[in-house]
GROMACS .gro file of C-alpha atoms in nm:
model
  404
    1UNK     CA    1  -0.728   0.558  -1.541
    2UNK     CA    2  -1.087   0.438  -1.485
    3UNK     CA    3  -1.388   0.467  -1.711
    4UNK     CA    4  -1.651   0.441  -1.437
    5UNK     CA    5  -1.687   0.563  -1.078
    6UNK     CA    6  -1.581   0.360  -0.778
    7UNK     CA    7  -1.844   0.151  -0.607
    8UNK     CA    8  -1.934   0.240  -0.246
    9UNK     CA    9  -1.746  -0.063  -0.113
   10UNK     CA   10  -1.434   0.017  -0.316
   11UNK     CA   11  -1.450   0.380  -0.205
   12UNK     CA   12  -1.460   0.266   0.156
   13UNK     CA   13  -1.155   0.046   0.099
   14UNK     CA   14  -0.961   0.329  -0.067
   15UNK     CA   15  -1.032   0.562   0.225
   16UNK     CA   16  -0.937   0.292   0.477
   17UNK     CA   17  -0.607   0.229   0.297
   18UNK     CA   18  -0.529   0.600   0.286
   19UNK     CA   19  -0.615   0.645   0.653
   20UNK     CA   20  -0.384   0.361   0.754
   21UNK     CA   21  -0.098   0.512   0.554
   22UNK     CA   22  -0.150   0.875   0.652
   23UNK     CA   23  -0.272   0.844   1.012
   24UNK     CA   24  -0.101   0.526   1.128
   25UNK     CA   25   0.218   0.560   0.924
   26UNK     CA   26   0.190   0.214   0.769
   27UNK     CA   27   0.367   0.147   0.435
   28UNK     CA   28   0.128   0.137   0.141
   29UNK     CA   29   0.196  -0.227   0.055
   30UNK     CA   30   0.127  -0.324   0.416
   31UNK     CA   31  -0.203  -0.131   0.409
   32UNK     CA   32  -0.306  -0.320   0.094
   33UNK     CA   33  -0.217  -0.651   0.256
   34UNK     CA   34  -0.422  -0.577   0.567
   35UNK     CA   35  -0.732  -0.461   0.381
   36UNK     CA   36  -0.731  -0.722   0.104
   37UNK     CA   37  -0.671  -1.013   0.341
   38UNK     CA   38  -0.971  -1.242   0.354
   39UNK     CA   39  -1.166  -1.053   0.086
   40UNK     CA   40  -1.271  -1.234  -0.230
   41UNK     CA   41  -1.208  -0.942  -0.463
   42UNK     CA   42  -1.194  -0.990  -0.837
   43UNK     CA   43  -0.844  -0.910  -0.969
   44UNK     CA   44  -0.987  -0.624  -1.175
   45UNK     CA   45  -1.152  -0.464  -0.869
   46UNK     CA   46  -0.840  -0.503  -0.658
   47UNK     CA   47  -0.645  -0.338  -0.941
   48UNK     CA   48  -0.895  -0.048  -0.947
   49UNK     CA   49  -0.855   0.010  -0.574
   50UNK     CA   50  -0.475   0.005  -0.586
   51UNK     CA   51  -0.471   0.236  -0.888
   52UNK     CA   52  -0.695   0.494  -0.720
   53UNK     CA   53  -0.520   0.481  -0.380
   54UNK     CA   54  -0.181   0.497  -0.548
   55UNK     CA   55  -0.280   0.788  -0.769
   56UNK     CA   56  -0.418   0.984  -0.473
   57UNK     CA   57  -0.093   0.933  -0.280
   58UNK     CA   58   0.117   1.029  -0.581
   59UNK     CA   59  -0.062   1.366  -0.592
   60UNK     CA   60  -0.191   1.386  -0.238
   61UNK     CA   61  -0.125   1.757  -0.189
   62UNK     CA   62  -0.307   1.835  -0.515
   63UNK     CA   63  -0.620   1.637  -0.427
   64UNK     CA   64  -0.618   1.774  -0.073
   65UNK     CA   65  -0.595   2.126  -0.214
   66UNK     CA   66  -0.879   2.065  -0.462
   67UNK     CA   67  -1.108   1.918  -0.196
   68UNK     CA   68  -0.997   2.142   0.094
   69UNK     CA   69  -0.921   1.833   0.301
   70UNK     CA   70  -0.615   1.781   0.522
   71UNK     CA   71  -0.445   1.436   0.517
   72UNK     CA   72  -0.524   1.384   0.885
   73UNK     CA   73  -0.897   1.438   0.809
   74UNK     CA   74  -0.920   1.130   0.585
   75UNK     CA   75  -1.153   0.931   0.810
   76UNK     CA   76  -1.398   1.223   0.845
   77UNK     CA   77  -1.370   1.394   0.505
   78UNK     CA   78  -1.235   1.117   0.283
   79UNK     CA   79  -1.548   1.098   0.070
   80UNK     CA   80  -1.510   1.465  -0.020
   81UNK     CA   81  -1.156   1.397  -0.139
   82UNK     CA   82  -1.281   1.097  -0.338
   83UNK     CA   83  -1.539   1.323  -0.503
   84UNK     CA   84  -1.262   1.567  -0.601
   85UNK     CA   85  -1.062   1.279  -0.745
   86UNK     CA   86  -1.359   1.177  -0.962
   87UNK     CA   87  -1.411   1.534  -1.082
   88UNK     CA   88  -1.041   1.565  -1.167
   89UNK     CA   89  -1.060   1.253  -1.385
   90UNK     CA   90  -1.392   1.365  -1.536
   91UNK     CA   91  -1.584   1.072  -1.394
   92UNK     CA   92  -1.940   1.067  -1.267
   93UNK     CA   93  -1.945   1.118  -0.891
   94UNK     CA   94  -1.988   0.790  -0.701
   95UNK     CA   95  -2.326   0.723  -0.544
   96UNK     CA   96  -2.224   0.723  -0.178
   97UNK     CA   97  -2.482   0.710   0.098
   98UNK     CA   98  -2.284   0.938   0.331
   99UNK     CA   99  -2.093   1.142   0.074
  100UNK     CA  100  -1.992   1.485   0.197
  101UNK     CA  101  -2.078   1.770  -0.041
  102UNK     CA  102  -1.815   1.932  -0.259
  103UNK     CA  103  -1.906   2.266  -0.412
  104UNK     CA  104  -1.812   2.218  -0.777
  105UNK     CA  105  -1.770   2.592  -0.837
  106UNK     CA  106  -1.508   2.608  -0.563
  107UNK     CA  107  -1.344   2.292  -0.696
  108UNK     CA  108  -1.302   2.436  -1.046
  109UNK     CA  109  -1.168   2.763  -0.907
  110UNK     CA  110  -0.909   2.568  -0.711
  111UNK     CA  111  -0.829   2.360  -1.018
  112UNK     CA  112  -0.737   2.671  -1.218
  113UNK     CA  113  -0.523   2.793  -0.931
  114UNK     CA  114  -0.343   2.456  -0.907
  115UNK     CA  115  -0.256   2.461  -1.277
  116UNK     CA  116  -0.040   2.768  -1.212
  117UNK     CA  117   0.172   2.581  -0.955
  118UNK     CA  118   0.379   2.311  -1.133
  119UNK     CA  119   0.505   2.139  -0.818
  120UNK     CA  120   0.154   2.118  -0.671
  121UNK     CA  121   0.017   1.993  -1.003
  122UNK     CA  122   0.278   1.716  -1.004
  123UNK     CA  123   0.198   1.617  -0.645
  124UNK     CA  124   0.540   1.722  -0.521
  125UNK     CA  125   0.593   1.838  -0.161
  126UNK     CA  126   0.788   2.160  -0.116
  127UNK     CA  127   1.095   1.996   0.040
  128UNK     CA  128   1.131   1.755  -0.251
  129UNK     CA  129   1.086   2.023  -0.514
  130UNK     CA  130   1.358   2.234  -0.355
  131UNK     CA  131   1.593   1.935  -0.337
  132UNK     CA  132   1.523   1.830  -0.695
  133UNK     CA  133   1.586   2.178  -0.831
  134UNK     CA  134   1.907   2.214  -0.631
  135UNK     CA  135   2.050   1.875  -0.733
  136UNK     CA  136   1.912   1.816  -1.084
  137UNK     CA  137   1.855   2.168  -1.213
  138UNK     CA  138   1.664   2.186  -1.542
  139UNK     CA  139   1.630   1.805  -1.557
  140UNK     CA  140   1.417   1.803  -1.241
  141UNK     CA  141   1.090   1.922  -1.399
  142UNK     CA  142   1.055   1.618  -1.625
  143UNK     CA  143   1.159   1.379  -1.347
  144UNK     CA  144   0.909   1.540  -1.109
  145UNK     CA  145   0.630   1.494  -1.363
  146UNK     CA  146   0.730   1.132  -1.434
  147UNK     CA  147   0.728   1.045  -1.063
  148UNK     CA  148   0.354   1.107  -1.036
  149UNK     CA  149   0.260   0.866  -1.317
  150UNK     CA  150   0.118   0.516  -1.279
  151UNK     CA  151   0.402   0.262  -1.255
  152UNK     CA  152   0.417  -0.012  -1.512
  153UNK     CA  153   0.421  -0.378  -1.412
  154UNK     CA  154   0.741  -0.561  -1.497
  155UNK     CA  155   0.849  -0.918  -1.433
  156UNK     CA  156   1.190  -1.084  -1.463
  157UNK     CA  157   1.228  -1.415  -1.642
  158UNK     CA  158   1.395  -1.681  -1.430
  159UNK     CA  159   1.650  -1.811  -1.680
  160UNK     CA  160   1.716  -2.109  -1.453
  161UNK     CA  161   1.377  -2.244  -1.563
  162UNK     CA  162   1.277  -2.090  -1.896
  163UNK     CA  163   1.350  -1.835  -2.167
  164UNK     CA  164   1.169  -1.503  -2.196
  165UNK     CA  165   0.984  -1.631  -2.503
  166UNK     CA  166   0.872  -1.947  -2.322
  167UNK     CA  167   0.752  -1.740  -2.025
  168UNK     CA  168   0.554  -1.501  -2.245
  169UNK     CA  169   0.385  -1.795  -2.421
  170UNK     CA  170   0.299  -1.972  -2.095
  171UNK     CA  171   0.156  -1.652  -1.945
  172UNK     CA  172  -0.047  -1.589  -2.259
  173UNK     CA  173  -0.206  -1.932  -2.209
  174UNK     CA  174  -0.294  -1.816  -1.857
  175UNK     CA  175  -0.464  -1.500  -1.993
  176UNK     CA  176  -0.175  -1.272  -1.890
  177UNK     CA  177  -0.072  -1.035  -2.168
  178UNK     CA  178   0.289  -0.918  -2.183
  179UNK     CA  179   0.535  -0.748  -2.413
  180UNK     CA  180   0.913  -0.757  -2.429
  181UNK     CA  181   1.110  -0.465  -2.285
  182UNK     CA  182   1.368  -0.325  -2.522
  183UNK     CA  183   1.718  -0.312  -2.375
  184UNK     CA  184   1.642  -0.540  -2.078
  185UNK     CA  185   1.681  -0.898  -2.194
  186UNK     CA  186   1.508  -1.063  -1.897
  187UNK     CA  187   1.213  -0.824  -1.865
  188UNK     CA  188   0.850  -0.847  -1.970
  189UNK     CA  189   0.595  -0.571  -1.919
  190UNK     CA  190   0.257  -0.699  -1.803
  191UNK     CA  191  -0.009  -0.514  -2.002
  192UNK     CA  192  -0.323  -0.676  -1.856
  193UNK     CA  193  -0.484  -0.648  -1.512
  194UNK     CA  194  -0.407  -1.005  -1.424
  195UNK     CA  195  -0.358  -1.180  -1.091
  196UNK     CA  196   0.007  -1.264  -1.148
  197UNK     CA  197   0.065  -1.446  -0.824
  198UNK     CA  198  -0.222  -1.688  -0.888
  199UNK     CA  199  -0.065  -1.819  -1.209
  200UNK     CA  200   0.104  -2.156  -1.241
  201UNK     CA  201   0.399  -1.973  -1.396
  202UNK     CA  202   0.460  -1.791  -1.070
  203UNK     CA  203   0.399  -2.093  -0.849
  204UNK     CA  204   0.654  -2.288  -1.053
  205UNK     CA  205   0.912  -2.011  -1.017
  206UNK     CA  206   0.928  -1.902  -1.380
  207UNK     CA  207   0.933  -1.532  -1.292
  208UNK     CA  208   0.959  -1.272  -1.019
  209UNK     CA  209   0.794  -0.932  -1.017
  210UNK     CA  210   1.079  -0.682  -1.052
  211UNK     CA  211   1.103  -0.339  -1.208
  212UNK     CA  212   1.301  -0.327  -1.533
  213UNK     CA  213   1.535  -0.064  -1.385
  214UNK     CA  214   1.610  -0.295  -1.093
  215UNK     CA  215   1.686  -0.571  -1.342
  216UNK     CA  216   1.936  -0.339  -1.511
  217UNK     CA  217   2.116  -0.286  -1.180
  218UNK     CA  218   2.144  -0.662  -1.124
  219UNK     CA  219   2.264  -0.712  -1.482
  220UNK     CA  220   2.546  -0.463  -1.419
  221UNK     CA  221   2.697  -0.707  -1.168
  222UNK     CA  222   2.776  -0.926  -1.471
  223UNK     CA  223   2.818  -1.237  -1.257
  224UNK     CA  224   2.959  -1.543  -1.434
  225UNK     CA  225   2.912  -1.912  -1.351
  226UNK     CA  226   3.172  -2.025  -1.100
  227UNK     CA  227   3.234  -1.682  -0.949
  228UNK     CA  228   3.218  -1.590  -0.581
  229UNK     CA  229   2.961  -1.311  -0.556
  230UNK     CA  230   2.829  -1.117  -0.256
  231UNK     CA  231   2.503  -0.923  -0.244
  232UNK     CA  232   2.577  -0.738   0.079
  233UNK     CA  233   2.248  -0.549   0.123
  234UNK     CA  234   2.027  -0.823  -0.015
  235UNK     CA  235   1.699  -0.749   0.160
  236UNK     CA  236   1.433  -0.994   0.041
  237UNK     CA  237   1.656  -1.076  -0.254
  238UNK     CA  238   1.508  -0.949  -0.580
  239UNK     CA  239   1.851  -0.867  -0.722
  240UNK     CA  240   2.008  -1.173  -0.554
  241UNK     CA  241   1.776  -1.401  -0.749
  242UNK     CA  242   1.855  -1.216  -1.069
  243UNK     CA  243   2.229  -1.265  -1.006
  244UNK     CA  244   2.172  -1.635  -0.935
  245UNK     CA  245   2.007  -1.663  -1.274
  246UNK     CA  246   2.316  -1.505  -1.435
  247UNK     CA  247   2.539  -1.761  -1.260
  248UNK     CA  248   2.333  -2.059  -1.388
  249UNK     CA  249   2.349  -2.217  -1.045
  250UNK     CA  250   2.729  -2.247  -1.055
  251UNK     CA  251   2.958  -2.073  -0.809
  252UNK     CA  252   2.885  -1.923  -0.469
  253UNK     CA  253   2.637  -1.641  -0.413
  254UNK     CA  254   2.629  -1.501  -0.062
  255UNK     CA  255   2.326  -1.289   0.030
  256UNK     CA  256   2.376  -1.075   0.339
  257UNK     CA  257   2.156  -0.838   0.536
  258UNK     CA  258   2.110  -0.700   0.886
  259UNK     CA  259   1.750  -0.829   0.913
  260UNK     CA  260   1.691  -1.203   0.938
  261UNK     CA  261   1.326  -1.194   0.830
  262UNK     CA  262   1.428  -1.057   0.491
  263UNK     CA  263   1.679  -1.338   0.445
  264UNK     CA  264   1.413  -1.591   0.547
  265UNK     CA  265   1.188  -1.454   0.274
  266UNK     CA  266   1.476  -1.482   0.027
  267UNK     CA  267   1.526  -1.850   0.117
  268UNK     CA  268   1.163  -1.924   0.026
  269UNK     CA  269   1.191  -1.738  -0.304
  270UNK     CA  270   1.521  -1.911  -0.383
  271UNK     CA  271   1.363  -2.255  -0.335
  272UNK     CA  272   1.083  -2.170  -0.576
  273UNK     CA  273   1.336  -2.038  -0.830
  274UNK     CA  274   1.574  -2.336  -0.803
  275UNK     CA  275   1.851  -2.089  -0.711
  276UNK     CA  276   2.048  -2.350  -0.523
  277UNK     CA  277   2.380  -2.163  -0.505
  278UNK     CA  278   2.244  -1.889  -0.274
  279UNK     CA  279   2.370  -1.888   0.084
  280UNK     CA  280   2.225  -1.637   0.333
  281UNK     CA  281   2.416  -1.479   0.619
  282UNK     CA  282   2.307  -1.226   0.879
  283UNK     CA  283   2.543  -0.932   0.934
  284UNK     CA  284   2.577  -0.960   1.309
  285UNK     CA  285   2.873  -0.723   1.347
  286UNK     CA  286   3.166  -0.574   1.159
  287UNK     CA  287   3.347  -0.907   1.207
  288UNK     CA  288   3.111  -1.064   0.953
  289UNK     CA  289   3.251  -0.829   0.688
  290UNK     CA  290   3.614  -0.857   0.801
  291UNK     CA  291   3.610  -1.236   0.762
  292UNK     CA  292   3.527  -1.192   0.392
  293UNK     CA  293   3.809  -0.946   0.315
  294UNK     CA  294   3.943  -0.967  -0.043
  295UNK     CA  295   3.728  -1.273  -0.117
  296UNK     CA  296   3.473  -1.177  -0.383
  297UNK     CA  297   3.484  -1.145  -0.761
  298UNK     CA  298   3.175  -0.925  -0.746
  299UNK     CA  299   3.013  -0.728  -0.464
  300UNK     CA  300   2.679  -0.554  -0.501
  301UNK     CA  301   2.606  -0.275  -0.253
  302UNK     CA  302   2.243  -0.182  -0.307
  303UNK     CA  303   2.258   0.055  -0.012
  304UNK     CA  304   1.971   0.191   0.201
  305UNK     CA  305   1.857   0.516   0.043
  306UNK     CA  306   1.580   0.775   0.025
  307UNK     CA  307   1.386   0.582  -0.241
  308UNK     CA  308   1.337   0.903  -0.438
  309UNK     CA  309   1.364   0.714  -0.767
  310UNK     CA  310   1.074   0.481  -0.688
  311UNK     CA  311   0.814   0.730  -0.568
  312UNK     CA  312   0.559   0.640  -0.833
  313UNK     CA  313   0.564   0.285  -0.693
  314UNK     CA  314   0.599   0.390  -0.327
  315UNK     CA  315   0.428   0.731  -0.323
  316UNK     CA  316   0.367   0.726   0.052
  317UNK     CA  317   0.742   0.795   0.102
  318UNK     CA  318   0.686   1.156  -0.012
  319UNK     CA  319   0.467   1.220   0.289
  320UNK     CA  320   0.695   1.062   0.550
  321UNK     CA  321   1.003   1.195   0.730
  322UNK     CA  322   1.237   1.151   0.432
  323UNK     CA  323   1.401   1.499   0.456
  324UNK     CA  324   1.486   1.438   0.822
  325UNK     CA  325   1.620   1.088   0.753
  326UNK     CA  326   1.826   1.177   0.446
  327UNK     CA  327   2.140   1.303   0.627
  328UNK     CA  328   2.143   0.984   0.835
  329UNK     CA  329   2.105   0.772   0.522
  330UNK     CA  330   2.388   0.955   0.347
  331UNK     CA  331   2.623   0.884   0.639
  332UNK     CA  332   2.514   0.519   0.642
  333UNK     CA  333   2.584   0.491   0.269
  334UNK     CA  334   2.936   0.628   0.321
  335UNK     CA  335   2.998   0.378   0.600
  336UNK     CA  336   2.872   0.080   0.398
  337UNK     CA  337   3.074   0.179   0.091
  338UNK     CA  338   3.392   0.223   0.294
  339UNK     CA  339   3.351  -0.091   0.505
  340UNK     CA  340   3.189  -0.343   0.271
  341UNK     CA  341   3.420  -0.262  -0.022
  342UNK     CA  342   3.690  -0.457   0.165
  343UNK     CA  343   3.525  -0.779   0.049
  344UNK     CA  344   3.621  -0.718  -0.318
  345UNK     CA  345   3.935  -0.899  -0.424
  346UNK     CA  346   4.202  -0.744  -0.650
  347UNK     CA  347   4.066  -0.748  -1.002
  348UNK     CA  348   3.711  -0.779  -0.870
  349UNK     CA  349   3.423  -0.541  -0.936
  350UNK     CA  350   3.219  -0.341  -0.685
  351UNK     CA  351   2.873  -0.224  -0.793
  352UNK     CA  352   2.733   0.060  -0.582
  353UNK     CA  353   2.360   0.115  -0.634
  354UNK     CA  354   2.062   0.310  -0.501
  355UNK     CA  355   1.697   0.355  -0.593
  356UNK     CA  356   1.746   0.731  -0.586
  357UNK     CA  357   1.807   0.980  -0.867
  358UNK     CA  358   1.970   1.242  -0.644
  359UNK     CA  359   2.347   1.300  -0.695
  360UNK     CA  360   2.397   1.346  -0.319
  361UNK     CA  361   2.332   0.974  -0.274
  362UNK     CA  362   2.488   0.866  -0.601
  363UNK     CA  363   2.784   1.010  -0.791
  364UNK     CA  364   2.879   1.239  -0.501
  365UNK     CA  365   2.916   0.932  -0.278
  366UNK     CA  366   3.126   0.751  -0.538
  367UNK     CA  367   3.354   1.050  -0.597
  368UNK     CA  368   3.409   1.096  -0.222
  369UNK     CA  369   3.492   0.725  -0.185
  370UNK     CA  370   3.740   0.728  -0.475
  371UNK     CA  371   3.910   1.039  -0.337
  372UNK     CA  372   3.993   0.843  -0.021
  373UNK     CA  373   4.056   0.499  -0.178
  374UNK     CA  374   4.315   0.496  -0.458
  375UNK     CA  375   4.308   0.116  -0.467
  376UNK     CA  376   3.981   0.138  -0.659
  377UNK     CA  377   3.930   0.284  -1.004
  378UNK     CA  378   3.613   0.412  -1.164
  379UNK     CA  379   3.479   0.210  -1.459
  380UNK     CA  380   3.138   0.359  -1.540
  381UNK     CA  381   2.811   0.473  -1.391
  382UNK     CA  382   2.453   0.526  -1.501
  383UNK     CA  383   2.148   0.704  -1.368
  384UNK     CA  384   1.831   0.533  -1.487
  385UNK     CA  385   1.599   0.828  -1.544
  386UNK     CA  386   1.232   0.787  -1.455
  387UNK     CA  387   1.131   1.024  -1.733
  388UNK     CA  388   1.352   0.879  -2.007
  389UNK     CA  389   1.317   0.507  -1.931
  390UNK     CA  390   0.960   0.466  -1.809
  391UNK     CA  391   1.109   0.248  -1.533
  392UNK     CA  392   1.171   0.331  -1.170
  393UNK     CA  393   1.474   0.552  -1.108
  394UNK     CA  394   1.805   0.391  -1.008
  395UNK     CA  395   2.175   0.467  -0.998
  396UNK     CA  396   2.465   0.228  -1.040
  397UNK     CA  397   2.841   0.270  -1.047
  398UNK     CA  398   3.102   0.005  -1.127
  399UNK     CA  399   3.441   0.026  -0.957
  400UNK     CA  400   3.738  -0.211  -0.993
  401UNK     CA  401   3.977  -0.296  -0.711
  402UNK     CA  402   4.328  -0.252  -0.854
  403UNK     CA  403   4.533  -0.305  -0.536
  404UNK     CA  404   4.503  -0.421  -0.177
   0.00000   0.00000   0.00000
């Protein structure tokens, strides 16, 4: 991951980020934003900090075990955990003025003990390991291991402005190295530690940062120019923008969400992308959905979920209240699927999607819906495996409305 130890200032930033996530409950991306704001960090140093903080959160229980530090002790004993991280990656210990001692003999004894516990070694909390084994069986071990790896950086070509080849060439001229992603026609993998959002390519709207698996979900909508399409859980609009690109600016694309600030963010991104056929609408009540009954050629339901397919990108979710929230999320998914499906017209396609790899949120939800709604028929589904694809984990199912 790194070939040299962290500097004292970078170590301090890593500990501060971890403390904000673990003690204050802030999302990891928010913690980065707070701590990087106003700092003139080189892109390479910012990348080092995010890699280390992300890796520690992906295997937090392992590093805490190796250093004998509890997550809530980060402000007081964080340097000891950082020392354990350096030892684990066979790096020279950082030269920290106030570094707390770590007995290396005890560390190596704990390391041998950890190797005998696969879930601990993979940074997997007990609740998640039990769920994964129950729902995925033998396939869980490889998914568990894949979820603690460093996520790759993917971007999506904005076909409203350029081709993938033109984007790759322009980025190369801006010292950003990329390679094409097999099987995902719009995706490039960024292979250099470059400041993507400082490039002219980004400012001109030639690309958006989006995981290749997420791009596959959007591609499954198969929106055509001139269609009426609804992205009913649009959020900040990553998939909405991808769908707009498919539609070549022709037709009507309605992006809906229950939070206005997300739609406001989408409007800004849409302007940069020249996605002029996007209309945003807040879901104020069930009447908003009823007014759109039987109106859409395509409806994407990228429903709220546990996020258990994107843990390598959002590792802090493993250490939150996900097991307590999951039953509530499952009920919400059922409600959205039952209610929002009314917007699909006869002959139209509904795409149900999550960023989870757990059947409880995925095929089980689809099967339960179809059992109660014979006016839809199953077309196909796909689970995008973290281990097999190298992408984040997603699920998508395509259903066709065959009657009112």
